[in-house]
Each structure stands twice: as C-alpha cells, then as structure tokens.
GROMACS .gro file of N, CA and C in nm:
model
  366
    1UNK      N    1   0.942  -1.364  -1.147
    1UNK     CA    2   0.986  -1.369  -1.007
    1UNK      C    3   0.918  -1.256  -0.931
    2UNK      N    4   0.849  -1.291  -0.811
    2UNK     CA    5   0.755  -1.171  -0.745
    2UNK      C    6   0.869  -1.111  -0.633
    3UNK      N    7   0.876  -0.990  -0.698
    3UNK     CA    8   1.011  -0.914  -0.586
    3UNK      C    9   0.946  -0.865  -0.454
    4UNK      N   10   0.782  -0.810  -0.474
    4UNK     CA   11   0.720  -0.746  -0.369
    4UNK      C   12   0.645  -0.880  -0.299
    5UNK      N   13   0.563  -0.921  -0.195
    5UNK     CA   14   0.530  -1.000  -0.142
    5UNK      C   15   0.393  -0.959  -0.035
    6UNK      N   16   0.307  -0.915  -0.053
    6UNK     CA   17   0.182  -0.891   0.045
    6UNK      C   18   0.108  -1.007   0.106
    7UNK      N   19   0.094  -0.971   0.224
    7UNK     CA   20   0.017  -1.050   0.326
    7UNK      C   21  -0.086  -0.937   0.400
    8UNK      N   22  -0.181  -1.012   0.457
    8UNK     CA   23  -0.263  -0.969   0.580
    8UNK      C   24  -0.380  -0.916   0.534
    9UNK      N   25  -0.452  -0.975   0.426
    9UNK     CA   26  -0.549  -0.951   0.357
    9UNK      C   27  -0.678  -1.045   0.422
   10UNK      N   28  -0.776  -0.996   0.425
   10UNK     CA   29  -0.879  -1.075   0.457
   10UNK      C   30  -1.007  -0.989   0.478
   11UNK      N   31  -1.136  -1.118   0.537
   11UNK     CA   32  -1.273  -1.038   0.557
   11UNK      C   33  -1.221  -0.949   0.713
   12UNK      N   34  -1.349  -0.815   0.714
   12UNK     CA   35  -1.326  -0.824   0.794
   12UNK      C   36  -1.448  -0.711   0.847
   13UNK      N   37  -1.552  -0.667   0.954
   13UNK     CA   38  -1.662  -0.599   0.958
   13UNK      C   39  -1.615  -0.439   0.951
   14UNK      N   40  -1.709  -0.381   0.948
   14UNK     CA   41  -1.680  -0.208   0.913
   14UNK      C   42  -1.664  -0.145   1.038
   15UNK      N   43  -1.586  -0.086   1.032
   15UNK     CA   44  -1.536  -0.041   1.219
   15UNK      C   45  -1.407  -0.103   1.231
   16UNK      N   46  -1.351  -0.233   1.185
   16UNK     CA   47  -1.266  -0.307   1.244
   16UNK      C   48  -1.136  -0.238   1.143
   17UNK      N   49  -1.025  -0.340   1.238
   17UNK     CA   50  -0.898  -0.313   1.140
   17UNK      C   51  -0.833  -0.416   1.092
   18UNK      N   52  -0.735  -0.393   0.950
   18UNK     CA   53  -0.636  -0.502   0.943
   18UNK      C   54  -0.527  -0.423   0.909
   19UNK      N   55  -0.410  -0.532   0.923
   19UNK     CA   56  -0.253  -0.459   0.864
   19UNK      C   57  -0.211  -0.549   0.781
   20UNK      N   58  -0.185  -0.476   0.620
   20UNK     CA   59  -0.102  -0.506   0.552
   20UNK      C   60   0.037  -0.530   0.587
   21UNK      N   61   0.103  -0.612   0.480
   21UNK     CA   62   0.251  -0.618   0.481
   21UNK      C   63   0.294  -0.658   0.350
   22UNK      N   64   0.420  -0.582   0.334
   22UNK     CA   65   0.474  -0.561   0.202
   22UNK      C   66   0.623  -0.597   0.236
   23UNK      N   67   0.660  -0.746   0.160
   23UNK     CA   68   0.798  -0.755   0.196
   23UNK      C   69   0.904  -0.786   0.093
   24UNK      N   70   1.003  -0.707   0.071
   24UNK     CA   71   1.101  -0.732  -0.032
   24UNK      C   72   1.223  -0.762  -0.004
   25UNK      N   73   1.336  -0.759  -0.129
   25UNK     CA   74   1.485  -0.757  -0.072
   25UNK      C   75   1.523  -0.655  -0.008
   26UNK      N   76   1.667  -0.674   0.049
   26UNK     CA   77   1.706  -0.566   0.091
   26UNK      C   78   1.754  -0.444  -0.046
   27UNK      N   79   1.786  -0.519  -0.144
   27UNK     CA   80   1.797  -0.422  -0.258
   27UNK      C   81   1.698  -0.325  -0.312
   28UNK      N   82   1.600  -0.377  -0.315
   28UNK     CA   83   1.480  -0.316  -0.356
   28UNK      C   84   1.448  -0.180  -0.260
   29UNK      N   85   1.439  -0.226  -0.124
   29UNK     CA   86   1.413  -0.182  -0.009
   29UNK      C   87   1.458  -0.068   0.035
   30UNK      N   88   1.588  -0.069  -0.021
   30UNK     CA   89   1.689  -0.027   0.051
   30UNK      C   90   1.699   0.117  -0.058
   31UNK      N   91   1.634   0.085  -0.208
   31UNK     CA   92   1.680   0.189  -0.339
   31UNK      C   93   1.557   0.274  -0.309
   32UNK      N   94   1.433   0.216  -0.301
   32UNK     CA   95   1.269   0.279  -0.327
   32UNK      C   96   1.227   0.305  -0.246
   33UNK      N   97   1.127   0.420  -0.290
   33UNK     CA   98   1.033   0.455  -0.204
   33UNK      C   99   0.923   0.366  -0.243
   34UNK      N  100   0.774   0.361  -0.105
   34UNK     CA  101   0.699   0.223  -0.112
   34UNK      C  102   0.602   0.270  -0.109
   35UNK      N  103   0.504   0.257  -0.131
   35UNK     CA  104   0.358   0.285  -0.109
   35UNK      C  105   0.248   0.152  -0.184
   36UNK      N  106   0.141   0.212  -0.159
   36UNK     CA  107   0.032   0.066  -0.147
   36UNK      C  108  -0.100   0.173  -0.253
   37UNK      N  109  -0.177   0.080  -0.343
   37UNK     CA  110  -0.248   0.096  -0.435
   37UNK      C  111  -0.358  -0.003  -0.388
   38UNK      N  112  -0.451   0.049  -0.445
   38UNK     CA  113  -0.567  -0.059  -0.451
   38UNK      C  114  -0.685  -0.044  -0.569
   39UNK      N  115  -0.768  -0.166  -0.596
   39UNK     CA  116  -0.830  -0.150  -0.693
   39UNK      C  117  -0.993  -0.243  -0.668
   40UNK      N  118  -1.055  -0.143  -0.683
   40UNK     CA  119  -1.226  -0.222  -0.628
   40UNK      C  120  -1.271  -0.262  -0.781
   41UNK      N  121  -1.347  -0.365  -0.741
   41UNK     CA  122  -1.399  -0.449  -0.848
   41UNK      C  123  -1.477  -0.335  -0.977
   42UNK      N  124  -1.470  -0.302  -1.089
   42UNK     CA  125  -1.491  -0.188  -1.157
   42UNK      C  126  -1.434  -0.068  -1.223
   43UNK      N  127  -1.363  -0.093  -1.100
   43UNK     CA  128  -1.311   0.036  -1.080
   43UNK      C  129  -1.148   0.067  -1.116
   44UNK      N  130  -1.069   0.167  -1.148
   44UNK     CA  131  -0.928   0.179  -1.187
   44UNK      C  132  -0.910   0.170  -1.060
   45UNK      N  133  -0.739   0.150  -1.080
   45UNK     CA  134  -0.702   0.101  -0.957
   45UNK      C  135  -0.606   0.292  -0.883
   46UNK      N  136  -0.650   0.278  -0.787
   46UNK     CA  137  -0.635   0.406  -0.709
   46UNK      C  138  -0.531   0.390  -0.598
   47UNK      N  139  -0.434   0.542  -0.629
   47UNK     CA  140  -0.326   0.523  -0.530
   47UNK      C  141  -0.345   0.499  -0.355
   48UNK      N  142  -0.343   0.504  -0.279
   48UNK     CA  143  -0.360   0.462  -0.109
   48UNK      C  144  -0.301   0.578  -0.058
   49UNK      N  145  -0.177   0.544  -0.045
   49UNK     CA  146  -0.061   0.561   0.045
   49UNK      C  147   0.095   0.568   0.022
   50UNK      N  148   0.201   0.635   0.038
   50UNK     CA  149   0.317   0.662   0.016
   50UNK      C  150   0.425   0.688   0.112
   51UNK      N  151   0.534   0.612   0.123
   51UNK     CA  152   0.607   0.621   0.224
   51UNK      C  153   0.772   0.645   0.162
   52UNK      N  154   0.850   0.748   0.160
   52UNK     CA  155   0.982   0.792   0.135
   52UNK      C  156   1.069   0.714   0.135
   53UNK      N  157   1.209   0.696   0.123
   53UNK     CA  158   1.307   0.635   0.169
   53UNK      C  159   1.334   0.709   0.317
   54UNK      N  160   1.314   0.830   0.338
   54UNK     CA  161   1.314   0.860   0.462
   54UNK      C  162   1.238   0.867   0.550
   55UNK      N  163   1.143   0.826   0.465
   55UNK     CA  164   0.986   0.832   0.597
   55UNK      C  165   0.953   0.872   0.601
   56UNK      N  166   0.877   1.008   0.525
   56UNK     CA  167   0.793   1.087   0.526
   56UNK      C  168   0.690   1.056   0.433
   57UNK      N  169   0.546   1.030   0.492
   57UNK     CA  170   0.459   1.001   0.433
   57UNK      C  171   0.326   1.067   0.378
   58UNK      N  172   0.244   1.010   0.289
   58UNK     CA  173   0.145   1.079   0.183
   58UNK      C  174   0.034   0.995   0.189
   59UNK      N  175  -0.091   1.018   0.182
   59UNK     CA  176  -0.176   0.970   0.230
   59UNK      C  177  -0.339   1.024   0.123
   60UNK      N  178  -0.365   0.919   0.040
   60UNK     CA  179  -0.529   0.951  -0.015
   60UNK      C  180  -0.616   1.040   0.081
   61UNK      N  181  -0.665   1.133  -0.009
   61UNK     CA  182  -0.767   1.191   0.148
   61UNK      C  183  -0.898   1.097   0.195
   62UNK      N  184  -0.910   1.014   0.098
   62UNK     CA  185  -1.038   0.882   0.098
   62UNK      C  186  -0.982   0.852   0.257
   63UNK      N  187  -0.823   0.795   0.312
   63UNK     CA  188  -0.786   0.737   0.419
   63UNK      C  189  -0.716   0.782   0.487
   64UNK      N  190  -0.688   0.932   0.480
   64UNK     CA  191  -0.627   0.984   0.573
   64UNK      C  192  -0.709   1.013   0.718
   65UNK      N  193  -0.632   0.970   0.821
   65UNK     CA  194  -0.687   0.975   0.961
   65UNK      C  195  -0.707   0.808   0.996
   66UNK      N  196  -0.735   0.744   0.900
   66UNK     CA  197  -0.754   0.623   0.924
   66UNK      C  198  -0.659   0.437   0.919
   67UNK      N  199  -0.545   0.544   0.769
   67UNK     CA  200  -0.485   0.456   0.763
   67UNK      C  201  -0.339   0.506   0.779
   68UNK      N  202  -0.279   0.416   0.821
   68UNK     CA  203  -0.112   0.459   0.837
   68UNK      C  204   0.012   0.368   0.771
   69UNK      N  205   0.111   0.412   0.689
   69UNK     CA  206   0.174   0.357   0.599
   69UNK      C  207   0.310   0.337   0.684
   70UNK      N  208   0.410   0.285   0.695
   70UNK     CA  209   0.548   0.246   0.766
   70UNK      C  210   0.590   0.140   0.701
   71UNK      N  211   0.787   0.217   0.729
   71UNK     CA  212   0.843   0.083   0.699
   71UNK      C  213   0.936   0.049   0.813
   72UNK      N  214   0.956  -0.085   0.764
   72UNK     CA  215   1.084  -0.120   0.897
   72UNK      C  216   1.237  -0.150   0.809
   73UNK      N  217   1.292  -0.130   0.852
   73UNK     CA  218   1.444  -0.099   0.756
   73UNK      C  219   1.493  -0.249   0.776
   74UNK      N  220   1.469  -0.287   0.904
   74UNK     CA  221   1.551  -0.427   0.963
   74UNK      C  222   1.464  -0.543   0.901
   75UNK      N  223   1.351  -0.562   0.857
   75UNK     CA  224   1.283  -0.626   0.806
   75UNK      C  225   1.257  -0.646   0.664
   76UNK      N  226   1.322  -0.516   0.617
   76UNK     CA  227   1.274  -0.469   0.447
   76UNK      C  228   1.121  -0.508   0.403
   77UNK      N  229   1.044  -0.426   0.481
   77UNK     CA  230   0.895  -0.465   0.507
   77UNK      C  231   0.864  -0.307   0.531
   78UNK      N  232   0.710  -0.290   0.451
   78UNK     CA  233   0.627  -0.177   0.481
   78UNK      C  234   0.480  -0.247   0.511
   79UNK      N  235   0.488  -0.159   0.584
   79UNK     CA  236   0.283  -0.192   0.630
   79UNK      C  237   0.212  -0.082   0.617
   80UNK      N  238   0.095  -0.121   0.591
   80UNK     CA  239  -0.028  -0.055   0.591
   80UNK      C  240  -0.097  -0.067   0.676
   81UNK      N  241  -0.119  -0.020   0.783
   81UNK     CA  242  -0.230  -0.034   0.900
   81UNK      C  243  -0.345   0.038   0.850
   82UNK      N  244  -0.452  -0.030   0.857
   82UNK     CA  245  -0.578   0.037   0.810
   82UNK      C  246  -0.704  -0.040   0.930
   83UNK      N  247  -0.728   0.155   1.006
   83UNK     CA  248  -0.851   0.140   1.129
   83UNK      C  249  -0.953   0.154   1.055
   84UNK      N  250  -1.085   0.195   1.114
   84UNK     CA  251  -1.174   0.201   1.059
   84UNK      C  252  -1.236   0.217   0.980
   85UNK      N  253  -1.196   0.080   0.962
   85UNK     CA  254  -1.266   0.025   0.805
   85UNK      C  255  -1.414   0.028   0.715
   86UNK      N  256  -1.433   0.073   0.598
   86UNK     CA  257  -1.555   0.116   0.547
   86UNK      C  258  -1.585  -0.003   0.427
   87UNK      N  259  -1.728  -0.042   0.411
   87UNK     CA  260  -1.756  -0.130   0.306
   87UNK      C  261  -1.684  -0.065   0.223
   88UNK      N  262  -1.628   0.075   0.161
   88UNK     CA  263  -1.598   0.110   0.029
   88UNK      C  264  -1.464   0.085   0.008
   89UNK      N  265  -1.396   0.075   0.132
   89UNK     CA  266  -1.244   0.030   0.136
   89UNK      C  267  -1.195  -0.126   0.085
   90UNK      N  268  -1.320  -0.196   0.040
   90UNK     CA  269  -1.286  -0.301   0.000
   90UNK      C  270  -1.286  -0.321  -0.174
   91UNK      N  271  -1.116  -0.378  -0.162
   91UNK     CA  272  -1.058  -0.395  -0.261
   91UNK      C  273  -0.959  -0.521  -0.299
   92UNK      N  274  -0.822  -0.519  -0.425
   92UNK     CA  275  -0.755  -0.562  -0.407
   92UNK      C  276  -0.649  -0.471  -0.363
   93UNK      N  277  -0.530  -0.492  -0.222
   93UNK     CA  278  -0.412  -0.389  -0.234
   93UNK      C  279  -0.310  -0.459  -0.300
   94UNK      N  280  -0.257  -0.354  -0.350
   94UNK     CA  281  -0.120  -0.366  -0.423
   94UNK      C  282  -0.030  -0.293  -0.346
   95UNK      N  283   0.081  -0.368  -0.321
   95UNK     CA  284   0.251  -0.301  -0.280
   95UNK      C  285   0.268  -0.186  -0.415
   96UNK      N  286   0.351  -0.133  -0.413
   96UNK     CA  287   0.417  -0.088  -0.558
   96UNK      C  288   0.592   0.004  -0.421
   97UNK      N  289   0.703   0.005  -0.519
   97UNK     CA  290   0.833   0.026  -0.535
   97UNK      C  291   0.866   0.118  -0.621
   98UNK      N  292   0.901   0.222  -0.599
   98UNK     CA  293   0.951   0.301  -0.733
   98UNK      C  294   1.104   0.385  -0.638
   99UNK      N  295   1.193   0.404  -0.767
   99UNK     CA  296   1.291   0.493  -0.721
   99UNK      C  297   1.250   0.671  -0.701
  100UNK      N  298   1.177   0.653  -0.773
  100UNK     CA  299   1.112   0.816  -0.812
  100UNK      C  300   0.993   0.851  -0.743
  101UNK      N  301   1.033   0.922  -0.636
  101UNK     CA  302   0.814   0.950  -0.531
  101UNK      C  303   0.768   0.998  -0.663
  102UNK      N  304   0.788   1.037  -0.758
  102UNK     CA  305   0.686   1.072  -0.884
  102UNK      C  306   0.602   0.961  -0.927
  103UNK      N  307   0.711   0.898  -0.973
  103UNK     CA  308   0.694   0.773  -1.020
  103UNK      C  309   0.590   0.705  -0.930
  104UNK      N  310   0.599   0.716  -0.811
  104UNK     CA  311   0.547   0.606  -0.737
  104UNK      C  312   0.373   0.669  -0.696
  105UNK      N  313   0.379   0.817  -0.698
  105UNK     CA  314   0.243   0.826  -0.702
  105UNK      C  315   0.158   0.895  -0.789
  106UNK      N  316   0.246   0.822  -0.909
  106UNK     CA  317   0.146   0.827  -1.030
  106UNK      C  318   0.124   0.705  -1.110
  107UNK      N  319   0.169   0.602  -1.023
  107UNK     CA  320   0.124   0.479  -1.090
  107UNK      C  321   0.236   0.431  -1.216
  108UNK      N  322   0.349   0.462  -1.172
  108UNK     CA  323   0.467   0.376  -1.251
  108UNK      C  324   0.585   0.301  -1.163
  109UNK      N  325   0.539   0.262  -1.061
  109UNK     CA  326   0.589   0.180  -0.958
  109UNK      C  327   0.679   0.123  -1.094
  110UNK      N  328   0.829   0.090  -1.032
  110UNK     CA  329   0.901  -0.040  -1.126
  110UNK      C  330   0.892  -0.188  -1.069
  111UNK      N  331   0.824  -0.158  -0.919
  111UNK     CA  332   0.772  -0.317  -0.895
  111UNK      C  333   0.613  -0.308  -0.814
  112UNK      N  334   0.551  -0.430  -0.847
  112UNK     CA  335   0.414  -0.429  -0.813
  112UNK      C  336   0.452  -0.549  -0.722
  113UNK      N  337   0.392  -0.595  -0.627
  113UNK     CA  338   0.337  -0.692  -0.580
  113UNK      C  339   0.200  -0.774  -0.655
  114UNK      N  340   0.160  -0.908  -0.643
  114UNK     CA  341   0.040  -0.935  -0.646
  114UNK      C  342  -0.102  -0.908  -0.666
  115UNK      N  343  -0.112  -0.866  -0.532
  115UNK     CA  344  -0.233  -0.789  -0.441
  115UNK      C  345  -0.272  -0.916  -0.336
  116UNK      N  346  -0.369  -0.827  -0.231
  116UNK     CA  347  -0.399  -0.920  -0.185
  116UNK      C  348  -0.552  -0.854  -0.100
  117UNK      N  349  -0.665  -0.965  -0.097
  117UNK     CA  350  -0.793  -0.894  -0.112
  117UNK      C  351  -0.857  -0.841   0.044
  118UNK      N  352  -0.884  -0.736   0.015
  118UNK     CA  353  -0.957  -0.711   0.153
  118UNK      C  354  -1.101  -0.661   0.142
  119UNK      N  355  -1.164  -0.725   0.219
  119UNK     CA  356  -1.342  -0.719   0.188
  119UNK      C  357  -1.398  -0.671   0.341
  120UNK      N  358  -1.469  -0.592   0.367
  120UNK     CA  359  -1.502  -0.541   0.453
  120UNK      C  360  -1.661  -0.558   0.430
  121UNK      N  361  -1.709  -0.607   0.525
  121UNK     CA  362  -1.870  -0.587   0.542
  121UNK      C  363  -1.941  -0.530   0.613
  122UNK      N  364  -2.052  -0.477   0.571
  122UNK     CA  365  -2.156  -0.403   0.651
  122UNK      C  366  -2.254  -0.462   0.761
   0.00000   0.00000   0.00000
C-alpha cells in the first residue's frame, strides 16, 4: 500500500521550474517530519530537502537558494518547489516520512513514496 503519493514530475528546460507534491494521510502527516530525496541515473540516491513538523527547514547546499520545501497541514501535502533548474538536477524524487529529523536525513525515512522523474534539458 503506497502511504506517500508524488506528483508534478516532468521534462522541463534549464532555467525553468517545477513543483513537486507529496501527499499522505492525515496520520502519517500529522506524526513526521517530510523531506524529498532524489536519485540520478548512477548515482546513490541523495538527500534534497527537509521540512519539521514545525516547519523549519534544511536544505542540500547543491539547492539551496533555488529550491523550497513546505507543507500544508490542511492538505496533508508537502511540496517541493524547485526554480532554476540545472541539467544536473535531473533525477528520480522521492517523498520520504520519518518520525525522527535524524532519521529522515540520513536516509531511514519509515515511508518512501515511489518517485517521480524529473529531466531537465539543456
């Protein structure tokens, strides 16, 4: 059963933007802190972004300035807004859920999403 749920993946040119979305129960939602992973073809898959149960957020220095992590409480939904976009930013993203910000940005999320692919061209 997929508890996490990502959308808003797609092509898209270098300069441009897209926004993720990460949507769960309210249980899930409501226990974890959220953040977003990604993984380029080769390559291990590398943390993004991190967002609290209270909202205070953490940010790769690869995308800091560029990308911005939020959640909405009324929606039980986090997004990833990601501006200016670089061929190297293309990957698969992953949601991930953890009760523990440890946990969550070291890659032991207790829930993953999918992924969902974003390709950026030059």
């Amino acid at each position: 059963q997929v508890q996490l749920v990502e959308s808003g993946g797609g092509l898209v040119q270098a300069g441009g933007s897209l926004r993720l979305s990460c949507a769960t129960s309210g249980t899930i939602f409501s226990s974890n802190h959220m953040g977003w992973y990604r993984q380029a073809p080769g390559k291990q898959r590398e943390w993004v972004a991190a967002i609290t149960l209270s909202g205070t957020t953490n940010y790769a220095d690869s995308v800091k300035g560029r990308f911005t992590i939020s959640r909405d409480n009324a929606k039980n939904t986090v997004y990833l807004q990601m501006n200016s976009l670089r061929p190297e930013d293309t990957a698969v993203y992953y949601c991930a859920a953890a009760p523990s910000y440890w946990q969550l940005l070291n890659s032991r999320a207790a829930y993953w999403g999918q992924g969902t692919q974003v390709t950026v061209s030059s």
